[in-house]
CSV table of C-alpha atoms and ligand atoms in Angstrom, one decimal:
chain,number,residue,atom,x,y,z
A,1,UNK,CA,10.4,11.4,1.8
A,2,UNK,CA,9.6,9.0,4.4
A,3,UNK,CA,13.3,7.8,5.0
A,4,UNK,CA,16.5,7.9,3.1
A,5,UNK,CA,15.2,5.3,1.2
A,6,UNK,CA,11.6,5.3,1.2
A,7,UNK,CA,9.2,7.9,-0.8
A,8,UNK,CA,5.9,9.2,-1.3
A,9,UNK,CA,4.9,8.3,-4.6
A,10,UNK,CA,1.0,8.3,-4.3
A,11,UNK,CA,-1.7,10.7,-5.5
A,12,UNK,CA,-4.5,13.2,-4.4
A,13,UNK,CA,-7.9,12.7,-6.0
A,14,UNK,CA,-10.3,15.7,-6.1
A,15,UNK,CA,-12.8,14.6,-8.6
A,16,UNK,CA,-14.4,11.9,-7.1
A,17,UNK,CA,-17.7,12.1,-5.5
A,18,UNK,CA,-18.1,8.9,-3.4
A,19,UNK,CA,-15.6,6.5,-2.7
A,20,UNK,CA,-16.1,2.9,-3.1
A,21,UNK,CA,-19.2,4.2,-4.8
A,22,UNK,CA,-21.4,5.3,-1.2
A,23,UNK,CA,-18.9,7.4,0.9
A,24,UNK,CA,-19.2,11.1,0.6
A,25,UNK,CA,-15.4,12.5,0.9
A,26,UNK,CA,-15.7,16.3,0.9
A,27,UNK,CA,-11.8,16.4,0.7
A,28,UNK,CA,-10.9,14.0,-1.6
A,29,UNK,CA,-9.2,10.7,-1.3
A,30,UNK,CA,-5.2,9.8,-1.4
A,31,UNK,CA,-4.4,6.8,-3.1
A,32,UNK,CA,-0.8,5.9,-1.6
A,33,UNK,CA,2.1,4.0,-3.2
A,34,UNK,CA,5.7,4.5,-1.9
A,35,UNK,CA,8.8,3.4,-3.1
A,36,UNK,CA,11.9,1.8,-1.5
A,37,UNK,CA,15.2,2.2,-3.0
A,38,UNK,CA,17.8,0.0,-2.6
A,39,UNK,CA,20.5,-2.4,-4.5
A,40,UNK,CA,16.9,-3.7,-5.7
A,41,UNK,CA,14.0,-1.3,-6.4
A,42,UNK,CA,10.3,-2.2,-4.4
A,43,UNK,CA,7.3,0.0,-5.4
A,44,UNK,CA,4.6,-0.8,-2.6
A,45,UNK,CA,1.2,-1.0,-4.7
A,46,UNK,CA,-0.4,1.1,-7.7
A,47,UNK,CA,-2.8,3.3,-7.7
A,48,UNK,CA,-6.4,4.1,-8.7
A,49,UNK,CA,-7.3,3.6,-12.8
A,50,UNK,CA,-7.1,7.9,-12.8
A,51,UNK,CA,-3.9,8.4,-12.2
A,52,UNK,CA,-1.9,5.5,-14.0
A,53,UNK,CA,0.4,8.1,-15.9
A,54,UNK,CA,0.8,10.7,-12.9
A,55,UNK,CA,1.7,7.6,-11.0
A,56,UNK,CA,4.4,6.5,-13.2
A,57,UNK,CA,5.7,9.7,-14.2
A,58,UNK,CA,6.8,9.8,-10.4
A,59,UNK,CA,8.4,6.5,-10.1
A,60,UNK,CA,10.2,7.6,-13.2
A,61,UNK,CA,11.3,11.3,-11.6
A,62,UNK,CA,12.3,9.2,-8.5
A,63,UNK,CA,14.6,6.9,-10.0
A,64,UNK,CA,16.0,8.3,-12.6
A,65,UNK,CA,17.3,5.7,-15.3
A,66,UNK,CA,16.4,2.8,-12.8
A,67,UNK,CA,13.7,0.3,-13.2
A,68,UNK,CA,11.9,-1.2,-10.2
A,69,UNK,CA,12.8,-4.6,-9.6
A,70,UNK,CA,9.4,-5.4,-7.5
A,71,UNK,CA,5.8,-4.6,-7.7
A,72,UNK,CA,4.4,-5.4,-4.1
A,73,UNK,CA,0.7,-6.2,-4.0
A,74,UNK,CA,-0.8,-5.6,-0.9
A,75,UNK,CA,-4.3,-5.0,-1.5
A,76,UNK,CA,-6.2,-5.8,-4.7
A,77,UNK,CA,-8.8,-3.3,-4.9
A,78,UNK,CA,-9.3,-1.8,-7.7
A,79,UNK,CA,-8.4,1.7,-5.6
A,80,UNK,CA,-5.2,0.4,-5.5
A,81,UNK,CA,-4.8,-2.4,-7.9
A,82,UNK,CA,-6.2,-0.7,-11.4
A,83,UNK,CA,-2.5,0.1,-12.3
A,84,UNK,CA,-0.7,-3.3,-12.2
A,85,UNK,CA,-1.1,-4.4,-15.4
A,86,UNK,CA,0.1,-0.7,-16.6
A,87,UNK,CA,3.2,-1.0,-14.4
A,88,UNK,CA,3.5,-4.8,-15.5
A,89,UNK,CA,3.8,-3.4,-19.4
A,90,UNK,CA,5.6,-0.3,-18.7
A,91,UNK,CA,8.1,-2.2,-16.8
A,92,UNK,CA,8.3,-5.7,-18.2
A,93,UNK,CA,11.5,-7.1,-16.4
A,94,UNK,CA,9.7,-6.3,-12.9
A,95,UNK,CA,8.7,-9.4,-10.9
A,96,UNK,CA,4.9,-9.0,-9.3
A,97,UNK,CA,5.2,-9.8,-5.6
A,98,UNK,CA,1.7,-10.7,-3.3
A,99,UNK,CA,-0.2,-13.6,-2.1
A,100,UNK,CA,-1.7,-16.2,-4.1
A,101,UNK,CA,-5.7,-15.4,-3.5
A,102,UNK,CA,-4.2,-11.8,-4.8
A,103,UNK,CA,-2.5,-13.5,-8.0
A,104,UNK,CA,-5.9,-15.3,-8.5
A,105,UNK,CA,-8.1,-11.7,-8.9
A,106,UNK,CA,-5.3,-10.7,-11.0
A,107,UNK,CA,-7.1,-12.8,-13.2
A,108,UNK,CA,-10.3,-12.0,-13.0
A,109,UNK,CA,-9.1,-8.6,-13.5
A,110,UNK,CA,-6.5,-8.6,-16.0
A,111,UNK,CA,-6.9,-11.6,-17.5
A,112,UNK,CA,-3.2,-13.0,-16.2
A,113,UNK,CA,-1.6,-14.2,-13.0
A,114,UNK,CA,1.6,-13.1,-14.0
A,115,UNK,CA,3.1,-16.7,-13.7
A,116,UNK,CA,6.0,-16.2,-15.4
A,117,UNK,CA,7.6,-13.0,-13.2
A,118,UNK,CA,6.5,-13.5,-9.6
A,119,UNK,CA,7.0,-14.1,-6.5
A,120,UNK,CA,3.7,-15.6,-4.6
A,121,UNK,CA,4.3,-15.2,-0.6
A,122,UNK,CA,2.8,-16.3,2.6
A,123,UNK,CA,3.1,-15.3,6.2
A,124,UNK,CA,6.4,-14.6,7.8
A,125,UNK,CA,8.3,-14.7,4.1
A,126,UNK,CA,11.0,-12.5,3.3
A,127,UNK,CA,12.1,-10.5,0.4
A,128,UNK,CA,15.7,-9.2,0.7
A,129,UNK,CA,16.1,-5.6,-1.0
A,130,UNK,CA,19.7,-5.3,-0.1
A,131,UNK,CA,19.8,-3.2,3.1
A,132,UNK,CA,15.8,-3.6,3.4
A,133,UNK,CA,14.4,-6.5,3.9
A,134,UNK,CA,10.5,-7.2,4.0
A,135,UNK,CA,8.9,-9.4,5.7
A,136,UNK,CA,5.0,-10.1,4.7
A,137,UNK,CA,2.4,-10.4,7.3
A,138,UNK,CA,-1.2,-11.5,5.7
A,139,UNK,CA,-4.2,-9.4,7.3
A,140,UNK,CA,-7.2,-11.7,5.9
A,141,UNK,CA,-10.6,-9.2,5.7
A,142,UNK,CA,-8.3,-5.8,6.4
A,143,UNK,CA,-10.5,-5.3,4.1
A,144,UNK,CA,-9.9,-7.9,1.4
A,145,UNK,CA,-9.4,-11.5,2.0
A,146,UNK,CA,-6.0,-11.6,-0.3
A,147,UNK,CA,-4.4,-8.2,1.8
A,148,UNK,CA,-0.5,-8.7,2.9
A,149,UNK,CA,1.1,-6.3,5.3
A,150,UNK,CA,4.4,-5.4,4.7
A,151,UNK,CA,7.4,-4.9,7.5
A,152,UNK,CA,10.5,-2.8,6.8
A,153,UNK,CA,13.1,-3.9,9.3
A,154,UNK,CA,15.9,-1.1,8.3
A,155,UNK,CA,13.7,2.2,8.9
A,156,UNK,CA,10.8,0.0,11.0
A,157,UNK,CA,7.8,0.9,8.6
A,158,UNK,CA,4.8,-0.7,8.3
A,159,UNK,CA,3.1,-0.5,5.2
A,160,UNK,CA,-0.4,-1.2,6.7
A,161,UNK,CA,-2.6,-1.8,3.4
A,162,UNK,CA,-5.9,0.1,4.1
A,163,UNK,CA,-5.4,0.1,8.1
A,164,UNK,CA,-4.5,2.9,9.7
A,165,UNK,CA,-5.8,4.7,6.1
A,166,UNK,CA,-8.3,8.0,6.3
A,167,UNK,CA,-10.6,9.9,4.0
A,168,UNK,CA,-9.0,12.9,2.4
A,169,UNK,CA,-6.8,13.6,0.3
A,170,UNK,CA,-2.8,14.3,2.0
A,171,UNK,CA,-3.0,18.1,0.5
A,172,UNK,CA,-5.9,19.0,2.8
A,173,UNK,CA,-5.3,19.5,6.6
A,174,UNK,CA,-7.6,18.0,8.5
A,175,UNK,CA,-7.8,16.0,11.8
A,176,UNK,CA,-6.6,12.6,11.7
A,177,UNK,CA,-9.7,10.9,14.2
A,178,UNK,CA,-12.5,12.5,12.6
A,179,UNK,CA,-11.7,11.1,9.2
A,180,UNK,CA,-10.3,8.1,10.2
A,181,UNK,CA,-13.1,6.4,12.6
A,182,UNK,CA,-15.2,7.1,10.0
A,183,UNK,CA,-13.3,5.6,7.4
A,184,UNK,CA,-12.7,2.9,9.6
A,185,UNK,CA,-16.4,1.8,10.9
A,186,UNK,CA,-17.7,2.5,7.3
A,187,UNK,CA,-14.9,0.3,5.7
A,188,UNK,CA,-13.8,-2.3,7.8
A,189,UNK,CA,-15.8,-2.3,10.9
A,190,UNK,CA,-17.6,-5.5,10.6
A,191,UNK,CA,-13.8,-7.3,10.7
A,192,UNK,CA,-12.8,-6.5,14.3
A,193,UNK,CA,-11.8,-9.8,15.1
A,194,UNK,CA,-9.4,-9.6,12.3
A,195,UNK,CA,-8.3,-6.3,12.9
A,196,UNK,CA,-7.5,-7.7,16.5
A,197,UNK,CA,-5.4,-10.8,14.7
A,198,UNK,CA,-3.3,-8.7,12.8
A,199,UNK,CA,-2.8,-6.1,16.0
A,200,UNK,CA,-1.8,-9.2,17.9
A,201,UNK,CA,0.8,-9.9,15.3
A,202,UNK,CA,2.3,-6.8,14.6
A,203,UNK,CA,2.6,-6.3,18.4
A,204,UNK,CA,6.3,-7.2,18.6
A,205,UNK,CA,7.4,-5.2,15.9
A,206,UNK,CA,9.4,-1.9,16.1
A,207,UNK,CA,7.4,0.1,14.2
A,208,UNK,CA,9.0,3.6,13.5
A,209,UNK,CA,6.0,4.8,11.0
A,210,UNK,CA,3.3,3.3,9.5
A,211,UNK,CA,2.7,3.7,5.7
A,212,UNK,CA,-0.8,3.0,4.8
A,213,UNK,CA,-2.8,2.9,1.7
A,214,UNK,CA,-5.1,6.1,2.5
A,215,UNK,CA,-4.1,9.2,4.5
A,216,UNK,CA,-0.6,10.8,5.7
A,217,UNK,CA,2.3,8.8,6.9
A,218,UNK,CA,2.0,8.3,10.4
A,219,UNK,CA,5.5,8.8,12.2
A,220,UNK,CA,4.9,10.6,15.9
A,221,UNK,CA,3.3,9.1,18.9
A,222,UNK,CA,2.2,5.9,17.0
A,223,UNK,CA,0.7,5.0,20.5
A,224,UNK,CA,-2.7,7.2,19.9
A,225,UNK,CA,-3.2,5.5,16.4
A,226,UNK,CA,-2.6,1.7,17.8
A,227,UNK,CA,-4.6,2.5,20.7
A,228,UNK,CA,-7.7,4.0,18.7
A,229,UNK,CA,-7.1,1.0,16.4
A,230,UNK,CA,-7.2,-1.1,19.5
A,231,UNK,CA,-10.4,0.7,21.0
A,232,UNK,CA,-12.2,0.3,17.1
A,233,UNK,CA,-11.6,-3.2,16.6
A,234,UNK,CA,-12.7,-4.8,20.3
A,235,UNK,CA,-16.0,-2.9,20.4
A,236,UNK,CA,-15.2,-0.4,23.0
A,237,UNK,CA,-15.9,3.1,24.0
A,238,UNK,CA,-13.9,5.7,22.6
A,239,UNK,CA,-15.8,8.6,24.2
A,240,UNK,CA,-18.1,9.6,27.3
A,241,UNK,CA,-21.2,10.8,25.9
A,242,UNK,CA,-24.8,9.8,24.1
A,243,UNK,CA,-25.6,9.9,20.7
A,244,UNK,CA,-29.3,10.4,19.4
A,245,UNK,CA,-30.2,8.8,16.0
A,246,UNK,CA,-33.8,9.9,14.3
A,247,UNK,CA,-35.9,10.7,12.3
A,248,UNK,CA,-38.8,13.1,11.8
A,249,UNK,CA,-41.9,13.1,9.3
A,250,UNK,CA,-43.6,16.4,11.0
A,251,UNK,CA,-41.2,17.4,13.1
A,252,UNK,CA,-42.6,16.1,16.2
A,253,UNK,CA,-40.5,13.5,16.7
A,254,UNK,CA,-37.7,16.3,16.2
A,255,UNK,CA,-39.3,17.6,19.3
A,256,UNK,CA,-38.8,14.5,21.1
A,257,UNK,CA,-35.0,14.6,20.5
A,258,UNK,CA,-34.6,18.2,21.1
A,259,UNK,CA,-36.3,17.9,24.6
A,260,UNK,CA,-34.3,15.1,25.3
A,261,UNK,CA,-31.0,16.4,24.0
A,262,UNK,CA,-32.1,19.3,26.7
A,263,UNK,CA,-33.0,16.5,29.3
A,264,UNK,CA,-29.2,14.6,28.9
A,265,UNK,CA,-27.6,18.2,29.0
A,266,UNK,CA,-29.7,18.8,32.4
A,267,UNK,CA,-28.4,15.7,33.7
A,268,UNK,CA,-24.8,16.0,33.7
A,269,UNK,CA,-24.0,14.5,29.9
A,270,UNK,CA,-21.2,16.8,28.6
A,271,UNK,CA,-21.5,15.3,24.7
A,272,UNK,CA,-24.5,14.7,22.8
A,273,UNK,CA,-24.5,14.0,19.6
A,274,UNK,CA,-27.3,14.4,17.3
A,275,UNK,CA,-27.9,13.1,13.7
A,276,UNK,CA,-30.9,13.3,11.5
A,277,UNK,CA,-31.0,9.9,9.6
A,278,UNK,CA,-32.7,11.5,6.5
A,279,UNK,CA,-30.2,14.3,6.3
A,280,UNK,CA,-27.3,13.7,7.1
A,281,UNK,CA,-24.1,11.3,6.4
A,282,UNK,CA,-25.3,7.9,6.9
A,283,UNK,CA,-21.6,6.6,7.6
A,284,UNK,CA,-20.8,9.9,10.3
A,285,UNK,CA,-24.0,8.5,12.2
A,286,UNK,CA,-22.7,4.6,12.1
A,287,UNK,CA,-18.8,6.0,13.0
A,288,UNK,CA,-20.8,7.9,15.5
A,289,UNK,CA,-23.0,4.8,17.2
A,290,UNK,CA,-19.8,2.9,17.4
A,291,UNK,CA,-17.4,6.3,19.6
A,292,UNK,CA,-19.8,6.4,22.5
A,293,UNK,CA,-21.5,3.5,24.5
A,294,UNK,CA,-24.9,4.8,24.4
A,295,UNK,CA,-27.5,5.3,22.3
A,296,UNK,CA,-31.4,6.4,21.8
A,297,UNK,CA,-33.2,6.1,18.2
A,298,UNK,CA,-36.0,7.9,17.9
A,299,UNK,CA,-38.4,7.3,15.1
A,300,UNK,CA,-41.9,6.7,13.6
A,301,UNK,CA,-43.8,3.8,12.8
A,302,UNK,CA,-43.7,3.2,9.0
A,303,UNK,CA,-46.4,0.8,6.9
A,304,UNK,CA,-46.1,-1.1,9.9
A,305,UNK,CA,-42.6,-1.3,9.8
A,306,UNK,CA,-40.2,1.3,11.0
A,307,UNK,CA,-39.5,4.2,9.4
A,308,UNK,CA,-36.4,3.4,6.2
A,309,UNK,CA,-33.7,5.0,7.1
A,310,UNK,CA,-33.8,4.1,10.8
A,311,UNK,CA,-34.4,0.6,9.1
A,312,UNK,CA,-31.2,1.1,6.6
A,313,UNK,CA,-29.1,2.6,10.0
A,314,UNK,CA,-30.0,-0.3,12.0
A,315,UNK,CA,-29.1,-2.4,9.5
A,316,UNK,CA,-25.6,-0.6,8.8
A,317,UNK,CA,-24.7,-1.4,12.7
A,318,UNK,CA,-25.9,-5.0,12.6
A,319,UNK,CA,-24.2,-5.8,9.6
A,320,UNK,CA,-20.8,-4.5,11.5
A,321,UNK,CA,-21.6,-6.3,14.7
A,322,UNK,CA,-22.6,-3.5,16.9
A,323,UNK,CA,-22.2,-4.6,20.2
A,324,UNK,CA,-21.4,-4.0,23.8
A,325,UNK,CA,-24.0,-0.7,24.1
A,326,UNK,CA,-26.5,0.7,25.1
A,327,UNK,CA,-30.1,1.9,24.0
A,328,UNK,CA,-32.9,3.7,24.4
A,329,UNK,CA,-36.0,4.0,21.9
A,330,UNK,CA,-38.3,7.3,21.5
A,331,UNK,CA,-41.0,5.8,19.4
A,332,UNK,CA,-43.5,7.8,17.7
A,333,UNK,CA,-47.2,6.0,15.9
A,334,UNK,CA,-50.6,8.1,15.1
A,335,UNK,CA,-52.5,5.0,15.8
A,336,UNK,CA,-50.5,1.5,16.2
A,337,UNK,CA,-47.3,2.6,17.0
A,338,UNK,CA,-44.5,-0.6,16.4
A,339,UNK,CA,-41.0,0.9,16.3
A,340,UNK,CA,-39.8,0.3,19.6
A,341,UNK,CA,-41.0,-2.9,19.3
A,342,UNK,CA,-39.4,-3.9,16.0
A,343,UNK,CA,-36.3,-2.2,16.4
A,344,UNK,CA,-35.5,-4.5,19.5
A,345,UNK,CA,-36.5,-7.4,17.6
A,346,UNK,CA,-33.8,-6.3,14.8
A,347,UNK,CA,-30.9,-6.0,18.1
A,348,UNK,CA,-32.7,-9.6,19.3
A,349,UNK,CA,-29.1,-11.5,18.4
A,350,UNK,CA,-26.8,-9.0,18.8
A,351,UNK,CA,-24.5,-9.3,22.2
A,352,UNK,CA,-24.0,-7.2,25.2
A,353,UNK,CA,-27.1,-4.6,24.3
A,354,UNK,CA,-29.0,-2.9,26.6
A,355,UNK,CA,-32.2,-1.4,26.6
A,356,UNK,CA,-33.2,1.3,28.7
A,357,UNK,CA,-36.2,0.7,30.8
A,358,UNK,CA,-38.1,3.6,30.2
A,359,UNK,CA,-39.1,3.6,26.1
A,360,UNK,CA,-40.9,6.4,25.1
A,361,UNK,CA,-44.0,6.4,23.1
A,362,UNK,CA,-45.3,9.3,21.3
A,363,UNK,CA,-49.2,9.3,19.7
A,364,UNK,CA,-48.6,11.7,17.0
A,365,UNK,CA,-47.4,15.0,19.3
A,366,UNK,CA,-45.4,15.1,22.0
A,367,UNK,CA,-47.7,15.5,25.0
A,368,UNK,CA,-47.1,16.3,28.5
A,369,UNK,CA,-46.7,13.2,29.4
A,370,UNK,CA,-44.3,12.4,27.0
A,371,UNK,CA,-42.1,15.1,28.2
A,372,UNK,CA,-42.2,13.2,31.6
A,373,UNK,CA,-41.3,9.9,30.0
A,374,UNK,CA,-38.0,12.0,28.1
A,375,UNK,CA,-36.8,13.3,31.4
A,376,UNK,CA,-36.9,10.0,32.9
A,377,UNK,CA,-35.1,8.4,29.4
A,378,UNK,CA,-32.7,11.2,30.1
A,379,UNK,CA,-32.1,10.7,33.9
A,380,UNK,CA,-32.0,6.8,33.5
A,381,UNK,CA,-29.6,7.1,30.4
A,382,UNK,CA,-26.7,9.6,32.3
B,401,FEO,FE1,-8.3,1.3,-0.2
B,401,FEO,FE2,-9.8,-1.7,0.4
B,401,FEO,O1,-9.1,-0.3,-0.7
């Protein structure tokens, strides 16, 4: 229960293997819909195609007898969306509420807009429950272009749509950050700028907890999560420290990074961070690139090209406007070596990057020399 009148009617989802079809989520995923009971009934969104029937059975527990009045739309993806028409049948005096570019993927997905039972809104429209009354904010590309945010004035909650959301699923205890930076670089990181909009415009709200689509309701020092939200969405630094991106074909490059990892710790940086491109999560080394301001990608020259998943990582930050850093480049070629090189040339548009003076280039071992070079990298970067 979330207030007298609002409650927890979402689900936990332990089967699936990546969400939105690329994101590994070791604990599962919640897929939240509350309720808000009242002379009228509002359910706040459906739930993934899985659990139509657990999803129902606990509207019905909650209510029991009663019918909702409202379906509110916030968000149609299909995470969230995949029960409406269910809910539409089961139910089939409830009025749909959500934006028009929403109604319009109704059709694509269910073959009906609905046009007879609902209500389309816009920003700053109001829905009067009885006591509650909601009033609909529209958050264009959080993450969807259709996406409404929904204000509770009674008990001040936010339903937030997928900000503020989190991998995991609620019956697994894990820290909030972790999960949620990651979740929100891989998701919705290359919309800042809206993210910023819709911060701007909540900004004068009361807000007493914040219900979002993924994750726990968020009712204690809502300060931390605005603030991180803040930090995300405008590019900055969450956290002192360097993080070291590369890859390794013979392990020599490896060598490169450990001496340098050494070479940072020598020179006074307390956090380095250190992920191998091939191995690990792609999406905890993009939510990693974006906590700290600086950077160094080491990797190998590739057909000419540079080596694919330092390609496919650059291409990840680019593509979410990676800004505002900066970098240094540990290259490694047995006999043209073009990494460092290219690799600028992919940041060439990108605004407010750095380079560090002192690249390093490796000719198939790590030499001497090259050692020299690191510890320079390393002084130059702390
Ligand atoms: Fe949780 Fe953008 O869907």
């Amino acid at each position: 229960m979330i207030s007298k009148d609002v409650k927890y009617i979402g689900v936990n989802d332990h089967k699936i293997d990546l969400f939105e079809g690329q994101y590994e989520v070791p604990n599962g995923m919640a897929y939240n819909s509350y309720l808000i009971v009242d002379e009228k009934i509002a359910v706040m969104d459906s739930v993934d195609g899985a659990f139509g029937e657990e999803w129902l059975s606990k509207i019905e527990a909650e209510l029991s007898g009663r019918a909702p009045d409202y379906l509110v739309v916030q968000h149609m993806e299909p995470d969230h969306s995949a029960n409406i028409d269910t809910f539409a049948k089961r139910y089939p005096e409830a009025v749909i509420v959500s934006t028009d570019k929403a109604f319009s993927m109704m059709k694509k997905f269910f073959g009906t807009d609905y046009a007879e039972r609902r209500i389309v809104v816009k920003e700053g429209d109001s829905l009067s429950l009885g006591r509650h009354t909601l009033t609909f904010y529209t958050a264009p590309m959080v993450h969807w272009p259709e996406v409404v945010m929904t204000y509770d004035s009674e008990d001040g909650v936010l339903f937030s749509a997928d900000a503020f959301g989190k991998f995991g699923a609620l019956d697994v205890e894990e820290e909030w950050a972790c999960e949620a930076r990651r979740y929100y670089f891989g998701i919705v990181g290359k919309y800042g700028a809206q993210v910023q909009a819709v911060l701007k415009k909540l900004g004068g709200l009361d807000i007493k907890a914040i219900c979002s689509l993924h994750g726990p309701v968020l009712k204690e020092n809502l300060g931390y999560y605005l603030d991180l939200y803040n930090t995300w969405s405008s590019y900055g630094v969450e956290s002192e420290g360097v993080v070291i991106c590369y890859t390794s074909v013979y392990g020599n490059t490896k060598k490169a990074v450990e001496a340098l990892e050494k070479g940072l710790k020598t020179a006074g940086c307390k956090k380095v961070a250190v992920n191998d491109l091939a191995r690990c999560d792609m999406a905890e080394a993009v939510e990693d690139a974006f906590r700290y301001g600086k950077m160094v990608l080491a990797t190998t020259t590739y057909n000419g090209d540079i080596f694919p998943f330092m390609r496919e990582f650059i291409h990840e930050l680019l593509e979410r406007g990676y800004k505002n850093r900066e970098i240094g480049i540990i290259e490694n070629g047995s006999w043209a070596p073009t990494a460092a090189r290219l690799i600028k040339k992919m940041f060439e548009n990108s605004r407010e990057i750095t380079f560090a003076e002192n690249t390093v280039t490796i000719n198939s071992a790590v030499s001497e020399e090259n050692l020299e070079q690191i510890k320079r990298l390393a002084e130059e970067i702390v």
